[in-house]
């Protein structure tokens, strides 16, 4: 396999990824490919390793086995020929930071920089990391805030914004680096229900523009409408993947069926309780 | 019957308030505040004590404030104030804060060697009293290292001899006795000692910053150094500054230890010398006290502005809570079911 970004090579090419925390193996050989322009939703019960896999892609966790290629480049290591055969050499922190620049990440808890305004949050990466000119970047950052519907909040600090607004600033901050790939880890699950829609709308727009995205989510409607493919994980392995409508409406695997029916019954219980109250 | 319902439905203080009639909706609140009679008593007592003290200042000649003010303005006292107190405080705090932050970061490093070095540093300089350090630096260094060589290699003199070279491989050498017993050694001694305390303060500040911030910095491609400078330290400052203000004020007063270097150009040394010479010991001490209070006041004002600067963005509280998690997931499913 060539190491250059050829046409057929997926943007994310993860092969046999293993990750353990101490003696607990959390990822047990994950194979996932994501092609440029694709939107992939990761589904699965709590503790199945979705967050961990996303963090491995962005090298916030180091993996113990397997390989991840991002746009044809091996993440975290350089492969060199030695007398004893091909060996992996760990990259320096600086080189890993450079690889992360190609990937935008949106966290469940937003993680905006609280000491910077919304605009400064968005400008920070391009100006300090990519060393782009500040004046030009300010306009671009304002444009990004406007596309997420926050043009009027540019001088607000994160503490003065609602959760939904903070998450939209976080999306703008990640987009400002012009990443090849966007990772979302349950971007709406820390939000009050009435704020979920505004964040999902921004993500739908991104998907429509052809942004490559991997989204961990429990929002089944979003997965069904927006994803090109859903990947269902359980117990650290990929149980099944495929067309969203097929996997969600008629899952072929028992574990997927159990997970989806549990989500539905939880939902019905809440609906019944709400009906009883009325 | 109508009278009693009117009574129940209306606010109790109809006459005193905004004059709202019972049928109106309640208007602006114009309430009588809670009275604090105890406060008036306390104020009276304190005012009396203050008057007693002031009257004693004025009537008791031994205080001799006019002489104290004169001492405050004597040239040697002013020189001592500038060099031995102000410059010494600024210099040693500059060393202390810079080195302290570095050691604080070392103690949190992934590298075990750096962690141990940081720990040993803190252990040594917190363990030795400042007075002992000052004397050690003032007299000890000049005795142990009369000349201070900075060479390219350790043991460079011995190595040069062994190789039969004429030069001793020393880059440059410094005659320590020319600069020992001076302010510089005092500033270094106090700065090194301060760094041990500042390291603990910096470490606590850095640890107080949420881990998510480090990850967010990494996710926009910052290396660990840039993330520390731009994201972690500015947030840690909120926690670091108040105890640092404390440390600076303590340092201001601890510079009086420099008299034992021995250093003559130092505020406390000078006022004491004047007191001993003129036998007006109390006014001389008063003069020193007043200068220390003036400087402390200036430092506290500075601290106020620093704190305000680094508390940017912390005015409002975050409204989100994790409790919304399950609900939002279920709503998402119902949205799916409806379509
Ligand atoms: N830093 C860590 N140290 C030890 N164990 C961890 C760590 N992070 C995650 N785990 C474990 O790894 C497993 C997978 O966690 P992960 O967060 O990836 O699950 P998830 O699929 O994202 O779940 P959720 O839907 O609840 O977010 C869990 O059992 C968790 O306890
Ligand atoms: Mg998770």
mmCIF file of N, CA, C and O in Angstrom, chain A residues 55 58 60 93 97 100-101 103 105 107-108 110-116 124-125 128-129 157 159 163 166 173 177 186 188-193 195-196 204 218-221 224-225 263-264 266-267 270, chain B residues 210-224 226 229-232 234-235 310 312-314 316-337 339:
data_model
loop_
_atom_site.group_PDB
_atom_site.id
_atom_site.type_symbol
_atom_site.label_atom_id
_atom_site.label_comp_id
_atom_site.label_asym_id
_atom_site.label_seq_id
_atom_site.Cartn_x
_atom_site.Cartn_y
_atom_site.Cartn_z
ATOM 1 N N UNK A 55 -11.042 9.414 20.072
ATOM 2 C CA UNK A 55 -9.832 10.021 20.649
ATOM 3 C C UNK A 55 -8.568 9.385 20.075
ATOM 4 O O UNK A 55 -7.548 10.048 19.954
ATOM 5 N N UNK A 58 -7.664 11.031 16.826
ATOM 6 C CA UNK A 58 -7.010 12.329 17.011
ATOM 7 C C UNK A 58 -5.776 12.227 17.912
ATOM 8 O O UNK A 58 -5.244 13.245 18.343
ATOM 9 N N UNK A 60 -5.422 11.580 20.945
ATOM 10 C CA UNK A 60 -5.504 11.969 22.350
ATOM 11 C C UNK A 60 -5.279 10.733 23.216
ATOM 12 O O UNK A 60 -5.017 10.833 24.411
ATOM 13 N N UNK A 93 6.393 15.096 19.726
ATOM 14 C CA UNK A 93 5.177 15.827 20.083
ATOM 15 C C UNK A 93 4.792 16.847 19.017
ATOM 16 O O UNK A 93 3.621 17.020 18.697
ATOM 17 N N UNK A 97 1.416 17.069 16.923
ATOM 18 C CA UNK A 97 0.584 18.282 16.920
ATOM 19 C C UNK A 97 0.270 18.693 15.490
ATOM 20 O O UNK A 97 -0.857 19.101 15.184
ATOM 21 N N UNK A 100 -2.465 16.593 14.159
ATOM 22 C CA UNK A 100 -3.780 16.922 14.719
ATOM 23 C C UNK A 100 -4.394 18.132 14.043
ATOM 24 O O UNK A 100 -5.603 18.336 14.089
ATOM 25 N N UNK A 101 -3.546 19.000 13.465
ATOM 26 C CA UNK A 101 -4.060 20.204 12.806
ATOM 27 C C UNK A 101 -5.002 19.871 11.666
ATOM 28 O O UNK A 101 -5.829 20.678 11.270
ATOM 29 N N UNK A 103 -7.257 17.688 11.748
ATOM 30 C CA UNK A 103 -8.482 17.097 12.282
ATOM 31 C C UNK A 103 -9.115 18.070 13.266
ATOM 32 O O UNK A 103 -8.455 18.550 14.182
ATOM 33 N N UNK A 105 -11.974 18.752 16.240
ATOM 34 C CA UNK A 105 -12.692 17.915 17.193
ATOM 35 C C UNK A 105 -13.650 18.763 18.016
ATOM 36 O O UNK A 105 -13.311 19.849 18.475
ATOM 37 N N UNK A 107 -16.122 18.544 21.377
ATOM 38 C CA UNK A 107 -16.248 17.716 22.573
ATOM 39 C C UNK A 107 -17.656 17.796 23.142
ATOM 40 O O UNK A 107 -18.369 18.782 22.958
ATOM 41 N N UNK A 108 -17.994 16.763 23.896
ATOM 42 C CA UNK A 108 -19.287 16.714 24.566
ATOM 43 C C UNK A 108 -19.473 17.926 25.497
ATOM 44 O O UNK A 108 -20.534 18.514 25.550
ATOM 45 N N UNK A 110 -17.962 20.851 25.335
ATOM 46 C CA UNK A 110 -17.572 22.076 24.601
ATOM 47 C C UNK A 110 -16.081 22.398 24.723
ATOM 48 O O UNK A 110 -15.431 22.646 23.725
ATOM 49 N N UNK A 111 -15.578 22.512 25.975
ATOM 50 C CA UNK A 111 -14.168 22.834 26.218
ATOM 51 C C UNK A 111 -13.710 24.096 25.503
ATOM 52 O O UNK A 111 -12.595 24.152 24.977
ATOM 53 N N UNK A 112 -14.548 25.113 25.512
ATOM 54 C CA UNK A 112 -14.079 26.405 24.991
ATOM 55 C C UNK A 112 -13.071 26.989 25.970
ATOM 56 O O UNK A 112 -13.070 26.644 27.148
ATOM 57 N N UNK A 113 -12.202 27.886 25.467
ATOM 58 C CA UNK A 113 -11.255 28.546 26.358
ATOM 59 C C UNK A 113 -11.993 29.662 27.094
ATOM 60 O O UNK A 113 -12.395 30.647 26.476
ATOM 61 N N UNK A 114 -12.184 29.527 28.405
ATOM 62 C CA UNK A 114 -13.074 30.462 29.105
ATOM 63 C C UNK A 114 -12.518 31.882 29.213
ATOM 64 O O UNK A 114 -13.272 32.815 29.438
ATOM 65 N N UNK A 115 -11.199 32.024 29.037
ATOM 66 C CA UNK A 115 -10.606 33.357 29.199
ATOM 67 C C UNK A 115 -10.546 34.114 27.876
ATOM 68 O O UNK A 115 -9.946 35.178 27.806
ATOM 69 N N UNK A 116 -11.148 33.552 26.838
ATOM 70 C CA UNK A 116 -11.151 34.227 25.546
ATOM 71 C C UNK A 116 -12.595 34.402 25.087
ATOM 72 O O UNK A 116 -13.449 33.559 25.353
ATOM 73 N N UNK A 124 -7.821 31.676 17.727
ATOM 74 C CA UNK A 124 -6.623 31.208 18.435
ATOM 75 C C UNK A 124 -5.788 30.222 17.605
ATOM 76 O O UNK A 124 -4.591 30.419 17.417
ATOM 77 N N UNK A 125 -6.431 29.162 17.111
ATOM 78 C CA UNK A 125 -5.684 28.145 16.370
ATOM 79 C C UNK A 125 -5.042 28.697 15.096
ATOM 80 O O UNK A 125 -3.830 28.594 14.905
ATOM 81 N N UNK A 128 -2.262 31.449 16.203
ATOM 82 C CA UNK A 128 -1.116 31.023 17.011
ATOM 83 C C UNK A 128 -0.468 29.740 16.479
ATOM 84 O O UNK A 128 0.720 29.529 16.676
ATOM 85 N N UNK A 129 -1.268 28.872 15.870
ATOM 86 C CA UNK A 129 -0.714 27.600 15.410
ATOM 87 C C UNK A 129 -0.326 27.670 13.931
ATOM 88 O O UNK A 129 0.776 27.313 13.551
ATOM 89 N N UNK A 157 -17.962 36.126 26.249
ATOM 90 C CA UNK A 157 -17.140 35.050 26.805
ATOM 91 C C UNK A 157 -17.997 33.790 26.916
ATOM 92 O O UNK A 157 -19.222 33.876 27.050
ATOM 93 N N UNK A 159 -18.690 31.880 29.278
ATOM 94 C CA UNK A 159 -19.555 31.884 30.460
ATOM 95 C C UNK A 159 -20.830 32.677 30.271
ATOM 96 O O UNK A 159 -21.767 32.544 31.045
ATOM 97 N N UNK A 163 -25.463 26.749 26.464
ATOM 98 C CA UNK A 163 -24.737 25.560 26.035
ATOM 99 C C UNK A 163 -24.745 25.384 24.525
ATOM 100 O O UNK A 163 -23.722 25.081 23.916
ATOM 101 N N UNK A 166 -22.413 27.830 23.021
ATOM 102 C CA UNK A 166 -21.019 27.438 23.246
ATOM 103 C C UNK A 166 -20.611 26.336 22.280
ATOM 104 O O UNK A 166 -19.514 26.359 21.712
ATOM 105 N N UNK A 173 -14.677 27.041 16.021
ATOM 106 C CA UNK A 173 -13.259 26.999 16.381
ATOM 107 C C UNK A 173 -12.550 25.859 15.655
ATOM 108 O O UNK A 173 -11.442 26.017 15.144
ATOM 109 N N UNK A 177 -9.605 25.904 11.565
ATOM 110 C CA UNK A 177 -8.323 25.293 11.198
ATOM 111 C C UNK A 177 -8.388 24.659 9.804
ATOM 112 O O UNK A 177 -7.418 24.069 9.347
ATOM 113 N N UNK A 186 -20.590 13.092 20.816
ATOM 114 C CA UNK A 186 -21.874 13.412 21.443
ATOM 115 C C UNK A 186 -22.017 14.912 21.651
ATOM 116 O O UNK A 186 -22.162 15.392 22.776
ATOM 117 N N UNK A 188 -24.340 16.944 21.352
ATOM 118 C CA UNK A 188 -25.578 17.530 21.880
ATOM 119 C C UNK A 188 -26.022 16.906 23.189
ATOM 120 O O UNK A 188 -27.041 17.301 23.738
ATOM 121 N N UNK A 189 -25.264 15.941 23.721
ATOM 122 C CA UNK A 189 -25.826 15.224 24.869
ATOM 123 C C UNK A 189 -25.641 15.970 26.176
ATOM 124 O O UNK A 189 -26.199 15.579 27.188
ATOM 125 N N UNK A 190 -24.873 17.063 26.195
ATOM 126 C CA UNK A 190 -24.809 17.866 27.415
ATOM 127 C C UNK A 190 -25.751 19.061 27.333
ATOM 128 O O UNK A 190 -25.682 19.953 28.159
ATOM 129 N N UNK A 191 -26.608 19.068 26.320
ATOM 130 C CA UNK A 191 -27.464 20.242 26.099
ATOM 131 C C UNK A 191 -28.892 19.985 26.544
ATOM 132 O O UNK A 191 -29.389 18.856 26.483
ATOM 133 N N UNK A 192 -29.552 21.054 26.971
ATOM 134 C CA UNK A 192 -30.979 20.958 27.237
ATOM 135 C C UNK A 192 -31.693 20.678 25.916
ATOM 136 O O UNK A 192 -31.258 21.145 24.862
ATOM 137 N N UNK A 193 -32.801 19.926 25.974
ATOM 138 C CA UNK A 193 -33.453 19.476 24.736
ATOM 139 C C UNK A 193 -33.751 20.600 23.756
ATOM 140 O O UNK A 193 -33.579 20.434 22.547
ATOM 141 N N UNK A 195 -32.108 23.096 23.057
ATOM 142 C CA UNK A 195 -30.915 23.647 22.411
ATOM 143 C C UNK A 195 -30.274 22.664 21.442
ATOM 144 O O UNK A 195 -29.342 23.010 20.721
ATOM 145 N N UNK A 196 -30.774 21.407 21.437
ATOM 146 C CA UNK A 196 -30.151 20.382 20.603
ATOM 147 C C UNK A 196 -30.299 20.721 19.128
ATOM 148 O O UNK A 196 -29.358 20.608 18.346
ATOM 149 N N UNK A 204 -25.926 19.566 10.181
ATOM 150 C CA UNK A 204 -26.573 19.181 8.920
ATOM 151 C C UNK A 204 -26.034 20.034 7.776
ATOM 152 O O UNK A 204 -25.766 19.522 6.679
ATOM 153 N N UNK A 218 -26.334 9.810 19.939
ATOM 154 C CA UNK A 218 -27.510 9.006 20.266
ATOM 155 C C UNK A 218 -28.740 9.587 19.583
ATOM 156 O O UNK A 218 -29.862 9.175 19.867
ATOM 157 N N UNK A 219 -28.518 10.586 18.718
ATOM 158 C CA UNK A 219 -29.627 11.217 18.004
ATOM 159 C C UNK A 219 -29.934 10.372 16.771
ATOM 160 O O UNK A 219 -29.331 10.540 15.714
ATOM 161 N N UNK A 220 -30.899 9.454 16.921
ATOM 162 C CA UNK A 220 -31.169 8.508 15.833
ATOM 163 C C UNK A 220 -31.698 9.213 14.586
ATOM 164 O O UNK A 220 -31.384 8.819 13.462
ATOM 165 N N UNK A 221 -32.494 10.265 14.789
ATOM 166 C CA UNK A 221 -33.044 10.971 13.627
ATOM 167 C C UNK A 221 -31.913 11.568 12.818
ATOM 168 O O UNK A 221 -31.899 11.488 11.580
ATOM 169 N N UNK A 224 -30.059 8.857 10.939
ATOM 170 C CA UNK A 224 -30.795 8.305 9.801
ATOM 171 C C UNK A 224 -30.862 9.274 8.633
ATOM 172 O O UNK A 224 -30.743 8.896 7.477
ATOM 173 N N UNK A 225 -31.021 10.583 8.974
ATOM 174 C CA UNK A 225 -31.185 11.571 7.889
ATOM 175 C C UNK A 225 -29.859 11.988 7.273
ATOM 176 O O UNK A 225 -29.793 12.272 6.089
ATOM 177 N N UNK A 263 -33.393 1.688 23.723
ATOM 178 C CA UNK A 263 -33.563 3.136 23.570
ATOM 179 C C UNK A 263 -35.031 3.478 23.383
ATOM 180 O O UNK A 263 -35.554 4.417 23.969
ATOM 181 N N UNK A 264 -35.727 2.668 22.530
ATOM 182 C CA UNK A 264 -37.139 2.952 22.262
ATOM 183 C C UNK A 264 -37.982 2.771 23.515
ATOM 184 O O UNK A 264 -38.839 3.587 23.810
ATOM 185 N N UNK A 266 -37.093 2.947 26.648
ATOM 186 C CA UNK A 266 -36.832 4.054 27.573
ATOM 187 C C UNK A 266 -37.656 5.261 27.164
ATOM 188 O O UNK A 266 -38.277 5.923 27.980
ATOM 189 N N UNK A 267 -37.654 5.492 25.877
ATOM 190 C CA UNK A 267 -38.384 6.638 25.363
ATOM 191 C C UNK A 267 -39.873 6.505 25.632
ATOM 192 O O UNK A 267 -40.537 7.441 26.055
ATOM 193 N N UNK A 270 -40.798 7.186 29.271
ATOM 194 C CA UNK A 270 -40.834 8.614 29.582
ATOM 195 C C UNK A 270 -42.100 9.230 29.014
ATOM 196 O O UNK A 270 -42.774 10.028 29.666
ATOM 197 N N UNK B 210 -9.082 22.500 34.108
ATOM 198 C CA UNK B 210 -9.737 21.288 33.633
ATOM 199 C C UNK B 210 -8.919 20.598 32.532
ATOM 200 O O UNK B 210 -8.361 21.260 31.663
ATOM 201 N N UNK B 211 -8.857 19.278 32.598
ATOM 202 C CA UNK B 211 -8.114 18.501 31.603
ATOM 203 C C UNK B 211 -8.638 18.720 30.189
ATOM 204 O O UNK B 211 -7.890 18.644 29.220
ATOM 205 N N UNK B 212 -9.936 18.993 30.093
ATOM 206 C CA UNK B 212 -10.532 19.242 28.782
ATOM 207 C C UNK B 212 -9.865 20.405 28.068
ATOM 208 O O UNK B 212 -9.837 20.450 26.837
ATOM 209 N N UNK B 213 -9.324 21.347 28.828
ATOM 210 C CA UNK B 213 -8.661 22.500 28.217
ATOM 211 C C UNK B 213 -7.374 22.084 27.508
ATOM 212 O O UNK B 213 -7.071 22.551 26.432
ATOM 213 N N UNK B 214 -6.629 21.183 28.150
ATOM 214 C CA UNK B 214 -5.402 20.678 27.536
ATOM 215 C C UNK B 214 -5.749 19.949 26.232
ATOM 216 O O UNK B 214 -5.082 20.110 25.212
ATOM 217 N N UNK B 215 -6.817 19.164 26.285
ATOM 218 C CA UNK B 215 -7.207 18.395 25.102
ATOM 219 C C UNK B 215 -7.724 19.308 24.003
ATOM 220 O O UNK B 215 -7.440 19.088 22.825
ATOM 221 N N UNK B 216 -8.469 20.345 24.395
ATOM 222 C CA UNK B 216 -8.969 21.279 23.383
ATOM 223 C C UNK B 216 -7.794 21.982 22.713
ATOM 224 O O UNK B 216 -7.797 22.192 21.498
ATOM 225 N N UNK B 217 -6.775 22.339 23.503
ATOM 226 C CA UNK B 217 -5.589 22.979 22.931
ATOM 227 C C UNK B 217 -4.879 22.009 21.984
ATOM 228 O O UNK B 217 -4.492 22.382 20.871
ATOM 229 N N UNK B 218 -4.751 20.761 22.407
ATOM 230 C CA UNK B 218 -4.109 19.763 21.544
ATOM 231 C C UNK B 218 -4.925 19.567 20.269
ATOM 232 O O UNK B 218 -4.367 19.421 19.185
ATOM 233 N N UNK B 219 -6.246 19.594 20.403
ATOM 234 C CA UNK B 219 -7.095 19.316 19.246
ATOM 235 C C UNK B 219 -7.003 20.406 18.182
ATOM 236 O O UNK B 219 -7.287 20.144 17.017
ATOM 237 N N UNK B 220 -6.637 21.645 18.560
ATOM 238 C CA UNK B 220 -6.427 22.643 17.500
ATOM 239 C C UNK B 220 -4.951 22.685 17.112
ATOM 240 O O UNK B 220 -4.477 23.664 16.529
ATOM 241 N N UNK B 221 -4.220 21.629 17.439
ATOM 242 C CA UNK B 221 -2.867 21.466 16.909
ATOM 243 C C UNK B 221 -1.781 22.156 17.707
ATOM 244 O O UNK B 221 -0.672 22.330 17.223
ATOM 245 N N UNK B 222 -2.090 22.552 18.947
ATOM 246 C CA UNK B 222 -1.049 23.177 19.764
ATOM 247 C C UNK B 222 -0.149 22.102 20.349
ATOM 248 O O UNK B 222 -0.626 21.076 20.828
ATOM 249 N N UNK B 223 1.152 22.346 20.351
ATOM 250 C CA UNK B 223 2.064 21.477 21.075
ATOM 251 C C UNK B 223 1.918 21.750 22.555
ATOM 252 O O UNK B 223 1.260 22.703 22.950
ATOM 253 N N UNK B 224 2.545 20.902 23.402
ATOM 254 C CA UNK B 224 2.381 21.082 24.837
ATOM 255 C C UNK B 224 2.852 22.451 25.343
ATOM 256 O O UNK B 224 2.230 23.031 26.224
ATOM 257 N N UNK B 226 3.021 25.464 23.684
ATOM 258 C CA UNK B 226 2.102 26.532 23.276
ATOM 259 C C UNK B 226 0.799 26.439 24.065
ATOM 260 O O UNK B 226 0.265 27.452 24.517
ATOM 261 N N UNK B 229 1.317 27.850 27.464
ATOM 262 C CA UNK B 229 1.423 29.316 27.487
ATOM 263 C C UNK B 229 0.103 30.003 27.185
ATOM 264 O O UNK B 229 -0.261 30.974 27.832
ATOM 265 N N UNK B 230 -0.621 29.503 26.188
ATOM 266 C CA UNK B 230 -1.796 30.237 25.724
ATOM 267 C C UNK B 230 -3.086 29.828 26.436
ATOM 268 O O UNK B 230 -4.018 30.617 26.528
ATOM 269 N N UNK B 231 -3.141 28.568 26.880
ATOM 270 C CA UNK B 231 -4.419 28.063 27.392
ATOM 271 C C UNK B 231 -4.357 27.752 28.891
ATOM 272 O O UNK B 231 -5.195 28.218 29.662
ATOM 273 N N UNK B 232 -3.343 26.989 29.308
ATOM 274 C CA UNK B 232 -3.339 26.519 30.693
ATOM 275 C C UNK B 232 -2.918 27.627 31.666
ATOM 276 O O UNK B 232 -3.644 27.951 32.609
ATOM 277 N N UNK B 234 -2.740 30.986 31.474
ATOM 278 C CA UNK B 234 -3.641 32.119 31.696
ATOM 279 C C UNK B 234 -4.816 31.764 32.608
ATOM 280 O O UNK B 234 -5.289 32.604 33.369
ATOM 281 N N UNK B 235 -5.278 30.508 32.531
ATOM 282 C CA UNK B 235 -6.373 30.110 33.411
ATOM 283 C C UNK B 235 -5.868 29.802 34.812
ATOM 284 O O UNK B 235 -6.555 30.055 35.800
ATOM 285 N N UNK B 310 -6.988 38.904 34.966
ATOM 286 C CA UNK B 310 -7.019 37.462 34.721
ATOM 287 C C UNK B 310 -8.359 36.822 35.047
ATOM 288 O O UNK B 310 -8.510 35.619 34.899
ATOM 289 N N UNK B 312 -11.004 37.682 33.417
ATOM 290 C CA UNK B 312 -11.801 37.844 32.209
ATOM 291 C C UNK B 312 -12.599 36.571 31.912
ATOM 292 O O UNK B 312 -12.047 35.487 31.938
ATOM 293 N N UNK B 313 -13.862 36.741 31.610
ATOM 294 C CA UNK B 313 -14.645 35.592 31.168
ATOM 295 C C UNK B 313 -15.227 34.773 32.299
ATOM 296 O O UNK B 313 -15.857 33.769 32.058
ATOM 297 N N UNK B 314 -15.009 35.211 33.553
ATOM 298 C CA UNK B 314 -15.524 34.411 34.659
ATOM 299 C C UNK B 314 -16.661 35.096 35.394
ATOM 300 O O UNK B 314 -16.990 34.747 36.503
ATOM 301 N N UNK B 316 -20.003 35.317 34.471
ATOM 302 C CA UNK B 316 -21.264 34.583 34.490
ATOM 303 C C UNK B 316 -21.013 33.108 34.781
ATOM 304 O O UNK B 316 -19.916 32.606 34.595
ATOM 305 N N UNK B 317 -22.034 32.420 35.231
ATOM 306 C CA UNK B 317 -21.890 30.999 35.479
ATOM 307 C C UNK B 317 -22.452 30.228 34.306
ATOM 308 O O UNK B 317 -23.320 30.707 33.588
ATOM 309 N N UNK B 318 -21.960 29.043 34.148
ATOM 310 C CA UNK B 318 -22.445 28.230 33.050
ATOM 311 C C UNK B 318 -23.782 27.594 33.418
ATOM 312 O O UNK B 318 -23.966 27.103 34.515
ATOM 313 N N UNK B 319 -24.694 27.630 32.484
ATOM 314 C CA UNK B 319 -26.052 27.206 32.810
ATOM 315 C C UNK B 319 -26.285 25.720 32.546
ATOM 316 O O UNK B 319 -27.267 25.161 32.972
ATOM 317 N N UNK B 320 -25.333 25.080 31.866
ATOM 318 C CA UNK B 320 -25.592 23.695 31.460
ATOM 319 C C UNK B 320 -25.366 22.707 32.593
ATOM 320 O O UNK B 320 -24.535 22.908 33.453
ATOM 321 N N UNK B 321 -26.103 21.626 32.574
ATOM 322 C CA UNK B 321 -25.863 20.582 33.555
ATOM 323 C C UNK B 321 -25.931 19.233 32.873
ATOM 324 O O UNK B 321 -26.596 19.049 31.863
ATOM 325 N N UNK B 322 -25.207 18.298 33.471
ATOM 326 C CA UNK B 322 -25.139 16.954 32.908
ATOM 327 C C UNK B 322 -26.502 16.266 32.993
ATOM 328 O O UNK B 322 -26.774 15.311 32.288
ATOM 329 N N UNK B 323 -27.377 16.774 33.887
ATOM 330 C CA UNK B 323 -28.655 16.104 34.098
ATOM 331 C C UNK B 323 -29.509 16.123 32.841
ATOM 332 O O UNK B 323 -30.453 15.359 32.720
ATOM 333 N N UNK B 324 -29.169 16.997 31.922
ATOM 334 C CA UNK B 324 -29.975 17.088 30.709
ATOM 335 C C UNK B 324 -29.695 15.939 29.742
ATOM 336 O O UNK B 324 -30.406 15.749 28.779
ATOM 337 N N UNK B 325 -28.634 15.173 30.025
ATOM 338 C CA UNK B 325 -28.146 14.202 29.057
ATOM 339 C C UNK B 325 -29.223 13.215 28.601
ATOM 340 O O UNK B 325 -29.537 13.123 27.429
ATOM 341 N N UNK B 326 -29.798 12.497 29.566
ATOM 342 C CA UNK B 326 -30.720 11.425 29.211
ATOM 343 C C UNK B 326 -31.926 11.994 28.471
ATOM 344 O O UNK B 326 -32.349 11.479 27.436
ATOM 345 N N UNK B 327 -32.461 13.086 29.008
ATOM 346 C CA UNK B 327 -33.641 13.683 28.394
ATOM 347 C C UNK B 327 -33.390 14.013 26.925
ATOM 348 O O UNK B 327 -34.207 13.732 26.065
ATOM 349 N N UNK B 328 -32.212 14.622 26.667
ATOM 350 C CA UNK B 328 -31.969 15.059 25.298
ATOM 351 C C UNK B 328 -31.838 13.862 24.367
ATOM 352 O O UNK B 328 -32.245 13.913 23.217
ATOM 353 N N UNK B 329 -31.281 12.769 24.896
ATOM 354 C CA UNK B 329 -31.181 11.573 24.057
ATOM 355 C C UNK B 329 -32.565 11.078 23.674
ATOM 356 O O UNK B 329 -32.822 10.700 22.539
ATOM 357 N N UNK B 330 -33.479 11.062 24.646
ATOM 358 C CA UNK B 330 -34.807 10.526 24.392
ATOM 359 C C UNK B 330 -35.566 11.407 23.417
ATOM 360 O O UNK B 330 -36.288 10.928 22.558
ATOM 361 N N UNK B 331 -35.397 12.719 23.565
ATOM 362 C CA UNK B 331 -36.061 13.621 22.630
ATOM 363 C C UNK B 331 -35.576 13.322 21.212
ATOM 364 O O UNK B 331 -36.359 13.302 20.265
ATOM 365 N N UNK B 332 -34.295 13.069 21.094
ATOM 366 C CA UNK B 332 -33.737 12.764 19.780
ATOM 367 C C UNK B 332 -34.428 11.553 19.175
ATOM 368 O O UNK B 332 -34.746 11.521 17.992
ATOM 369 N N UNK B 333 -34.700 10.553 20.005
ATOM 370 C CA UNK B 333 -35.337 9.341 19.499
ATOM 371 C C UNK B 333 -36.772 9.637 19.071
ATOM 372 O O UNK B 333 -37.245 9.141 18.048
ATOM 373 N N UNK B 334 -37.449 10.476 19.871
ATOM 374 C CA UNK B 334 -38.851 10.736 19.543
ATOM 375 C C UNK B 334 -38.943 11.517 18.233
ATOM 376 O O UNK B 334 -39.831 11.307 17.428
ATOM 377 N N UNK B 335 -37.968 12.375 18.009
ATOM 378 C CA UNK B 335 -37.918 13.111 16.743
ATOM 379 C C UNK B 335 -37.826 12.109 15.590
ATOM 380 O O UNK B 335 -38.467 12.249 14.569
ATOM 381 N N UNK B 336 -37.009 11.046 15.847
ATOM 382 C CA UNK B 336 -36.848 10.020 14.832
ATOM 383 C C UNK B 336 -38.138 9.245 14.613
ATOM 384 O O UNK B 336 -38.508 8.946 13.491
ATOM 385 N N UNK B 337 -38.835 8.944 15.711
ATOM 386 C CA UNK B 337 -40.056 8.155 15.604
ATOM 387 C C UNK B 337 -41.156 8.904 14.867
ATOM 388 O O UNK B 337 -41.974 8.311 14.184
ATOM 389 N N UNK B 339 -40.937 10.925 12.386
ATOM 390 C CA UNK B 339 -40.778 11.148 10.942
ATOM 391 C C UNK B 339 -41.152 9.940 10.091
ATOM 392 O O UNK B 339 -41.089 8.812 10.591
#
